[in-house]
PDB file of C-alpha atoms in Angstrom:
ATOM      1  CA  UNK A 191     159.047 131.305  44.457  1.00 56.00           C
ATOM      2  CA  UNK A 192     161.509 132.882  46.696  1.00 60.00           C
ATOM      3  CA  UNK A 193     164.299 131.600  44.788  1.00 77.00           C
ATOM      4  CA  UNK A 194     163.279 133.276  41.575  1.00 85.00           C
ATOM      5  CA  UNK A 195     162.546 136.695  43.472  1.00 90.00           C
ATOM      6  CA  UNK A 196     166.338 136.414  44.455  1.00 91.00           C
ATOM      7  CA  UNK A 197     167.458 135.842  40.853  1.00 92.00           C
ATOM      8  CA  UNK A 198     165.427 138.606  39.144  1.00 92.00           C
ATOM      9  CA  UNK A 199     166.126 140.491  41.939  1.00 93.00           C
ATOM     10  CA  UNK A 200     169.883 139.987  41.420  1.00 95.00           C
ATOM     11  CA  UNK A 201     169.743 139.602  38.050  1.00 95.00           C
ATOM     12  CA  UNK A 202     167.706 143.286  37.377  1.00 96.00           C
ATOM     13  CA  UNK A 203     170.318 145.518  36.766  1.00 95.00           C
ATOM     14  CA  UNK A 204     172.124 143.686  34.307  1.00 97.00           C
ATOM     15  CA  UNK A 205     168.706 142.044  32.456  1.00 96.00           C
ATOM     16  CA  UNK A 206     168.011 144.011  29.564  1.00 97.00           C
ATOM     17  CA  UNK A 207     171.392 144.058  28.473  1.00 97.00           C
ATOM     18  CA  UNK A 208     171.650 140.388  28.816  1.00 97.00           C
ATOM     19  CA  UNK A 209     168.966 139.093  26.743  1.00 96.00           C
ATOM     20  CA  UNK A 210     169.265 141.500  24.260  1.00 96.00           C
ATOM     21  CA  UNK A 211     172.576 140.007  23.856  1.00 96.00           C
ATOM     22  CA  UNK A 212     170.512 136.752  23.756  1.00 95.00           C
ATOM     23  CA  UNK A 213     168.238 138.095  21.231  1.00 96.00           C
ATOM     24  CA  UNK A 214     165.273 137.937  23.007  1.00 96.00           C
ATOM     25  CA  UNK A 215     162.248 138.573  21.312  1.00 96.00           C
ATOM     26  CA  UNK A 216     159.187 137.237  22.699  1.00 97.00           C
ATOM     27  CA  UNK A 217     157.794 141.010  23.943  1.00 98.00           C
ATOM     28  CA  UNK A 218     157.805 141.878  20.340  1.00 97.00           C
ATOM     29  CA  UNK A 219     157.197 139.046  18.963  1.00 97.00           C
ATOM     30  CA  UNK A 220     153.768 139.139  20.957  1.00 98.00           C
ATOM     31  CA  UNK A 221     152.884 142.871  20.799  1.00 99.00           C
ATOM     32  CA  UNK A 222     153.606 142.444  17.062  1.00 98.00           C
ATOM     33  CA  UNK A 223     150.927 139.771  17.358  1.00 99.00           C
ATOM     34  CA  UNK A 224     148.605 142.367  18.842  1.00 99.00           C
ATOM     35  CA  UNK A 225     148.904 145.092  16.331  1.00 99.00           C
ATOM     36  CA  UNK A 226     148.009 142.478  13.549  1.00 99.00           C
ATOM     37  CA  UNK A 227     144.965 141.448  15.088  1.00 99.00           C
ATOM     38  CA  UNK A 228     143.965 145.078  15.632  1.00 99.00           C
ATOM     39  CA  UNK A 229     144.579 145.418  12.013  1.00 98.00           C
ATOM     40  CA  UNK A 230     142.602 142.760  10.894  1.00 98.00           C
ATOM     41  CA  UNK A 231     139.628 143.972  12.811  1.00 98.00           C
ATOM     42  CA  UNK A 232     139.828 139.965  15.278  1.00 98.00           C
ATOM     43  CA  UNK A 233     140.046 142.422  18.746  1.00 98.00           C
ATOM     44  CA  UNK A 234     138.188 145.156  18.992  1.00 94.00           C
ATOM     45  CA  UNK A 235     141.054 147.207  20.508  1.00 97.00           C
ATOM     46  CA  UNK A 236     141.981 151.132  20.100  1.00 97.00           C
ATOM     47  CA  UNK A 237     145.547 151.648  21.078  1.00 97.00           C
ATOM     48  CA  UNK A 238     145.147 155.660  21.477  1.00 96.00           C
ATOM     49  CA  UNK A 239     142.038 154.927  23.533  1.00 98.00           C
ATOM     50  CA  UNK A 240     142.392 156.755  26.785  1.00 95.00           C
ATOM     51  CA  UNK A 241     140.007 154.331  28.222  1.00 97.00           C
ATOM     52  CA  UNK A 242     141.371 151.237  27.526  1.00 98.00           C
ATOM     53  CA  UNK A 243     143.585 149.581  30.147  1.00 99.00           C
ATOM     54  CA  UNK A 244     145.859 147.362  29.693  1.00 99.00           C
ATOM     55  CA  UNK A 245     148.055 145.048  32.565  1.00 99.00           C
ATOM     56  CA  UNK A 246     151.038 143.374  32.167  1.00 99.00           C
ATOM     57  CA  UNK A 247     151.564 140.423  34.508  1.00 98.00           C
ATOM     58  CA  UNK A 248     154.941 139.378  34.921  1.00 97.00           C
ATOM     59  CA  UNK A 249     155.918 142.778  34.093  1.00 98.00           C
ATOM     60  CA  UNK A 250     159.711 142.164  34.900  1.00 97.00           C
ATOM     61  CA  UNK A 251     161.929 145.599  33.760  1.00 98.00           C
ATOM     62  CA  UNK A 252     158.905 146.551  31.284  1.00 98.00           C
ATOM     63  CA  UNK A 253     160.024 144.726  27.593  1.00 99.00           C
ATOM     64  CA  UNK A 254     156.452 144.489  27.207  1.00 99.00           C
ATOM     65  CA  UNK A 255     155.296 147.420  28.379  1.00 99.00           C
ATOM     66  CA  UNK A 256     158.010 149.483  26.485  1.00 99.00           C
ATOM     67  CA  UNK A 257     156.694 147.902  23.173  1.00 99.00           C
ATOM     68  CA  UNK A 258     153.002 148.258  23.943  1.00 99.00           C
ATOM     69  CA  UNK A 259     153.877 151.931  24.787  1.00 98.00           C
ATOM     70  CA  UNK A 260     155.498 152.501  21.148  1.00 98.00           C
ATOM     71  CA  UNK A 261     152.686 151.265  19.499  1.00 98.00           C
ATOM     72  CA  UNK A 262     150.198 154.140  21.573  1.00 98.00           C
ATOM     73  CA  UNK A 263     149.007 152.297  24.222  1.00 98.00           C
ATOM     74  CA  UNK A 264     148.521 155.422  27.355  1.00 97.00           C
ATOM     75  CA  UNK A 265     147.255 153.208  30.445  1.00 98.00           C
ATOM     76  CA  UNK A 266     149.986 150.469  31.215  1.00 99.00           C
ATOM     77  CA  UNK A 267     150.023 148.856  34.711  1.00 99.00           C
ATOM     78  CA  UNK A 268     152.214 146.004  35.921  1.00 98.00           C
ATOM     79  CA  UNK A 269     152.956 143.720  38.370  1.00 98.00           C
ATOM     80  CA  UNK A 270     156.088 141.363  39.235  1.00 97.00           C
ATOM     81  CA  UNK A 271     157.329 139.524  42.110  1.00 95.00           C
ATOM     82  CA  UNK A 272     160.663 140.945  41.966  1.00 96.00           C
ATOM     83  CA  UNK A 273     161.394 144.207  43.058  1.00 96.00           C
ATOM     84  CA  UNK A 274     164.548 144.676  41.419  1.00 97.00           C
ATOM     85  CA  UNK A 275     163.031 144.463  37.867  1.00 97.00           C
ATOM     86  CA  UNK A 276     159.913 146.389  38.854  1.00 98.00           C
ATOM     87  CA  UNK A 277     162.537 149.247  39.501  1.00 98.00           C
ATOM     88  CA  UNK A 278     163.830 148.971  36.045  1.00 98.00           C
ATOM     89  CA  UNK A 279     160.422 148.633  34.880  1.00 98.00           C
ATOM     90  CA  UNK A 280     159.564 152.020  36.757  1.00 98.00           C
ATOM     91  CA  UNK A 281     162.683 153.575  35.560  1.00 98.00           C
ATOM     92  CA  UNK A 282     161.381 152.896  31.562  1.00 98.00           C
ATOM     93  CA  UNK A 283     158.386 155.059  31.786  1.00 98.00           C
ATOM     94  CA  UNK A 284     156.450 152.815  30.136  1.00 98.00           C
ATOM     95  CA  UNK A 285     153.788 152.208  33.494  1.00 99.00           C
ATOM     96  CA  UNK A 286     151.276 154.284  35.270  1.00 98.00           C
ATOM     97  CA  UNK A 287     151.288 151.717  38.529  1.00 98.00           C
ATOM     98  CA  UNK A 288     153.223 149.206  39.156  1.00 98.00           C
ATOM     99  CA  UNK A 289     152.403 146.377  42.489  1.00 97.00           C
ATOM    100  CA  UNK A 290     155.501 144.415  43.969  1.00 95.00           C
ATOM    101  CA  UNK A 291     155.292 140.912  45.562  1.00 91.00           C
ATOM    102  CA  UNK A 292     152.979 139.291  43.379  1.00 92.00           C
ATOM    103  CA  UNK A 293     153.405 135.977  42.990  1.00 93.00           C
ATOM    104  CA  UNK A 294     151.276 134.707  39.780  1.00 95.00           C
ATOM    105  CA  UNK A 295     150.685 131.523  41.361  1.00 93.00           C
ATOM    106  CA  UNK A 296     148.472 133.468  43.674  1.00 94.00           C
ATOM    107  CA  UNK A 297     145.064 135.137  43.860  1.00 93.00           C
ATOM    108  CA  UNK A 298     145.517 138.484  42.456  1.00 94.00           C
ATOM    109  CA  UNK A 299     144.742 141.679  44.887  1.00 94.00           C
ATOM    110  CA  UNK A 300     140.555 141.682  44.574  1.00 94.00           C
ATOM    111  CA  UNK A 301     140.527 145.512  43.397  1.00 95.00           C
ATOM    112  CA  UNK A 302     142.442 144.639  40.275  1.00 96.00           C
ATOM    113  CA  UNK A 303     139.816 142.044  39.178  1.00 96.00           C
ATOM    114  CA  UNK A 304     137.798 142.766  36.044  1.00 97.00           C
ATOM    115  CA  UNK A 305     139.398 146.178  35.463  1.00 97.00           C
ATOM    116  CA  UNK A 306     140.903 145.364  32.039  1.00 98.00           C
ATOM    117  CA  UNK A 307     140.493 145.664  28.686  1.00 98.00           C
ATOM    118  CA  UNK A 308     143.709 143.832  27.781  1.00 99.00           C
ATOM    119  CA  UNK A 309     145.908 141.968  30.088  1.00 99.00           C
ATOM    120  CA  UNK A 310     149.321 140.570  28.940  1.00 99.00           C
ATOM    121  CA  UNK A 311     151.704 137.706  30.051  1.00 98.00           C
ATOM    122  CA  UNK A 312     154.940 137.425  28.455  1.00 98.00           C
ATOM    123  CA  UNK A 313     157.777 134.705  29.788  1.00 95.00           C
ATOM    124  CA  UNK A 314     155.814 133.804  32.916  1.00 95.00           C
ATOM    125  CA  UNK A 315     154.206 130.464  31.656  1.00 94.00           C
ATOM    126  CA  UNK A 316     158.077 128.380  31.167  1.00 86.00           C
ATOM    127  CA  UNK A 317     159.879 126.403  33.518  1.00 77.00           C
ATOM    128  CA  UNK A 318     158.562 126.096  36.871  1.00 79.00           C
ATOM    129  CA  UNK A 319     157.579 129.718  37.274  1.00 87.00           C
ATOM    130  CA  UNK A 320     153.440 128.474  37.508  1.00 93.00           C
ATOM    131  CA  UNK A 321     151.151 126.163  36.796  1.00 93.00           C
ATOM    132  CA  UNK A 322     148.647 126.112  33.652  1.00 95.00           C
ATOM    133  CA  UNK A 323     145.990 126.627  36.235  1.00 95.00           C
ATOM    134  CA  UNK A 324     147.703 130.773  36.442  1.00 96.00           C
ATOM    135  CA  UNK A 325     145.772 131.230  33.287  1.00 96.00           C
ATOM    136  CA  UNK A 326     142.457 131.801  35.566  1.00 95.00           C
ATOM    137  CA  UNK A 327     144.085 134.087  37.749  1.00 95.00           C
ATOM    138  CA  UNK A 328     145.106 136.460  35.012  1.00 96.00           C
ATOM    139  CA  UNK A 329     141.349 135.788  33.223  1.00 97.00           C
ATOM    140  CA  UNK A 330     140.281 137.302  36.600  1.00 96.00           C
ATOM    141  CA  UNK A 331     141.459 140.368  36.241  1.00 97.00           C
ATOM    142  CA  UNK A 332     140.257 141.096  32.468  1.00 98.00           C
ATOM    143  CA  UNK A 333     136.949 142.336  31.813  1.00 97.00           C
ATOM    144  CA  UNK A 334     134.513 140.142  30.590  1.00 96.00           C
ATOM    145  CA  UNK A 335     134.770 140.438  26.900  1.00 97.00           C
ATOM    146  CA  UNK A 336     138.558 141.982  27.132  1.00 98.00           C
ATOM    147  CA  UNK A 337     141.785 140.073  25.382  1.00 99.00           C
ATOM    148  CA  UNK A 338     144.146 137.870  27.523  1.00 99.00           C
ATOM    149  CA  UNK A 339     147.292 136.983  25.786  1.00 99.00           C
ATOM    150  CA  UNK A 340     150.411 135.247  26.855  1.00 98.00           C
ATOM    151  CA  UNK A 341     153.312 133.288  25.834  1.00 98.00           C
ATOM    152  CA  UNK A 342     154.429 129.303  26.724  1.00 97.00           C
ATOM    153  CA  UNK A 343     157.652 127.762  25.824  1.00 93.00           C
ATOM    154  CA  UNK A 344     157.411 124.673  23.788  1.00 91.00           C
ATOM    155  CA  UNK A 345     158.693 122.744  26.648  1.00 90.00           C
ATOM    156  CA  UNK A 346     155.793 124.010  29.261  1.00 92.00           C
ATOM    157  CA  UNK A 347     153.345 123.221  27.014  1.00 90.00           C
ATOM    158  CA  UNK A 348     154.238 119.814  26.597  1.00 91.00           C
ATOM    159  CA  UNK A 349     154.865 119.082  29.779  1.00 93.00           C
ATOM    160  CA  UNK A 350     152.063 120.221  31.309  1.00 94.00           C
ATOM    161  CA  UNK A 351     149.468 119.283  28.852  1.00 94.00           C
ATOM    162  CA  UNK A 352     148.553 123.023  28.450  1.00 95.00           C
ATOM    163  CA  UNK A 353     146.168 122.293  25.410  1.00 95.00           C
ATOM    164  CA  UNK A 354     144.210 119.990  27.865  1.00 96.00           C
ATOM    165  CA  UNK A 355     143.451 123.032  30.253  1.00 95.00           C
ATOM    166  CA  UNK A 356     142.495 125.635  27.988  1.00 96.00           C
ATOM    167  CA  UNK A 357     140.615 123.009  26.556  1.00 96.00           C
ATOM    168  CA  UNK A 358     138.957 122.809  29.741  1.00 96.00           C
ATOM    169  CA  UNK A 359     138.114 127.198  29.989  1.00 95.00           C
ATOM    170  CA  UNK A 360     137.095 126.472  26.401  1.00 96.00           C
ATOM    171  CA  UNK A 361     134.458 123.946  26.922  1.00 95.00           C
ATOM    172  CA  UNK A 362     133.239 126.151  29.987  1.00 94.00           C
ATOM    173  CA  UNK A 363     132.951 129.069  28.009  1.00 94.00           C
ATOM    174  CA  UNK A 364     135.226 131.139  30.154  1.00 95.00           C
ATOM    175  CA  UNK A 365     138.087 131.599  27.051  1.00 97.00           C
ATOM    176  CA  UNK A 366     137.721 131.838  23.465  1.00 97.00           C
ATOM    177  CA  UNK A 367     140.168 131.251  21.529  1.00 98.00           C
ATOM    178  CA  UNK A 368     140.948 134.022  19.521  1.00 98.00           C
ATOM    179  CA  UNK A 369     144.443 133.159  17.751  1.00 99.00           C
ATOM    180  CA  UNK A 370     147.370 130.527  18.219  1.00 98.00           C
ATOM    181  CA  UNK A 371     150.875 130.943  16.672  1.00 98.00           C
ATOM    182  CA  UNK A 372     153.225 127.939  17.858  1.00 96.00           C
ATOM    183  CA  UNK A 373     156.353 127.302  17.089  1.00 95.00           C
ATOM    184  CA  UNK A 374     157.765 130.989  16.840  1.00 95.00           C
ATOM    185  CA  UNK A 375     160.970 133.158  17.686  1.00 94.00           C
ATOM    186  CA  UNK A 376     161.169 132.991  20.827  1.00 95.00           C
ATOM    187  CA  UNK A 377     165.281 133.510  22.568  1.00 94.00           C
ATOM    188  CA  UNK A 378     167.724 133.593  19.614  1.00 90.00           C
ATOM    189  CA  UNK A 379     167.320 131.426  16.448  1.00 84.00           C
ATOM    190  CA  UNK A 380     164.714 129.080  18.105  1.00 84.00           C
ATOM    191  CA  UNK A 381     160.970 128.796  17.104  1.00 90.00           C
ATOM    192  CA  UNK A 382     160.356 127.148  20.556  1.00 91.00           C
ATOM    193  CA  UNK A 383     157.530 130.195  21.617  1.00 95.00           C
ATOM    194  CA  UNK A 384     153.876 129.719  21.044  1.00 97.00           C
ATOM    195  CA  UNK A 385     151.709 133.079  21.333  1.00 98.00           C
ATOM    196  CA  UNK A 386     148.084 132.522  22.517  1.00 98.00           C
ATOM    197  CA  UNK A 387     145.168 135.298  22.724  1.00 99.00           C
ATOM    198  CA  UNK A 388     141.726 134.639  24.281  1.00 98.00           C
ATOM    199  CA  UNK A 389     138.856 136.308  24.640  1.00 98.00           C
ATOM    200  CA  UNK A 390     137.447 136.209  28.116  1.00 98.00           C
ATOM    201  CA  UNK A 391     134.079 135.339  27.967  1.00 90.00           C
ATOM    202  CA  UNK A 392     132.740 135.788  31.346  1.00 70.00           C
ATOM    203  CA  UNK A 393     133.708 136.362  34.448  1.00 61.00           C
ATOM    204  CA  UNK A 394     136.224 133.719  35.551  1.00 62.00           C
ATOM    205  CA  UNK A 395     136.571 132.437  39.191  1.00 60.00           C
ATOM    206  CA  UNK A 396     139.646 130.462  40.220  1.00 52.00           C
ATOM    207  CA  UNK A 397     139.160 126.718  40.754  1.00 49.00           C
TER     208      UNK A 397
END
């Protein structure tokens, strides 16, 4: 993963700028996602709750956490491998902690583990950032009974069979599957983004 710390690192500065040039629009696309939910009474999630905590894993410069903020969510932490982007992710405002160095292909630090009501991962599961088997590490850190959503490109999902391993938390009754969308907006004019929330059902060890 060095190699991508480099890049984002490198990259940071310059990042929102260039894929909002690119149209980016999978952090809205899956808070938007969210905020329906809520409104159909599917999570049982108060934005303004001063309670509720929410991570987002794979934080980057804080897309995510910028949108969650706008729609009243008050206790955003993040985390990101890249210390460049964590930077600009300080510099939005949008987090009360942020953790550096985290690789998602790793255990999580222990003291973040079941703390969350909500935890979020946007742009993480595509090319060879991690494996399917990630999605345990961020269950791990959501309460038992708390949302877990996240985004894979159409590519990743194929290629890695990533209905077969949910499949997998399904049958173990560590996930439920709470809503699907495939084939959405994603980077510009494709639909190549599918948007998946689960309810963590228990508490989740990693294999």
């Amino acid at each position: 993963m060095t190699h991508h710390q480099e890049r984002y690192d490198n990259w940071a500065p310059n990042y929102n700028d260039d894929v909002a040039a690119r149209c980016y629009q999978a952090p809205r696309t899956l808070v938007a996602q969210l905020m329906d939910l809520i409104a159909k009474g599917r999570l049982p999630i108060e934005p303004n709750d001063p309670d509720l905590k929410a991570i987002d894993l794979g934080c980057g410069s804080g897309l995510v956490g910028q949108n969650l903020r706008a729609q009243g969510f008050r206790h955003i932490d993040g985390v990101d491998l890249s210390l460049g982007m964590l930077q600009q992710a300080y510099d939005s405002g949008a987090y009360r902690t942020l953790i550096p160095w985290q690789d998602l292909n790793d255990p999580l630090p222990f003291f973040l583990h079941g703390q969350y009501d909500l935890t979020i991962c946007c742009g993480v599961f595509a090319l060879d950032f991690v494996e399917p088997k990630s999605l345990r590490l961020l269950a791990q850190v959501t309460k038992p009974g708390g949302t877990l959503m996240l985004t894979t490109k159409t590519h990743y999902h194929r290629d890695y069979d990533f209905d077969s391993f949910c499949e997998g938390l399904i049958a173990t009754g560590e996930l439920t599957l709470v809503d699907c969308r495939r084939d959405q907006p994603y980077l510009g004019d494709e639909a190549d983004g599918h948007y998946w929330v689960f309810r963590v059902s228990s508490a989740v060890e990693a294999a």
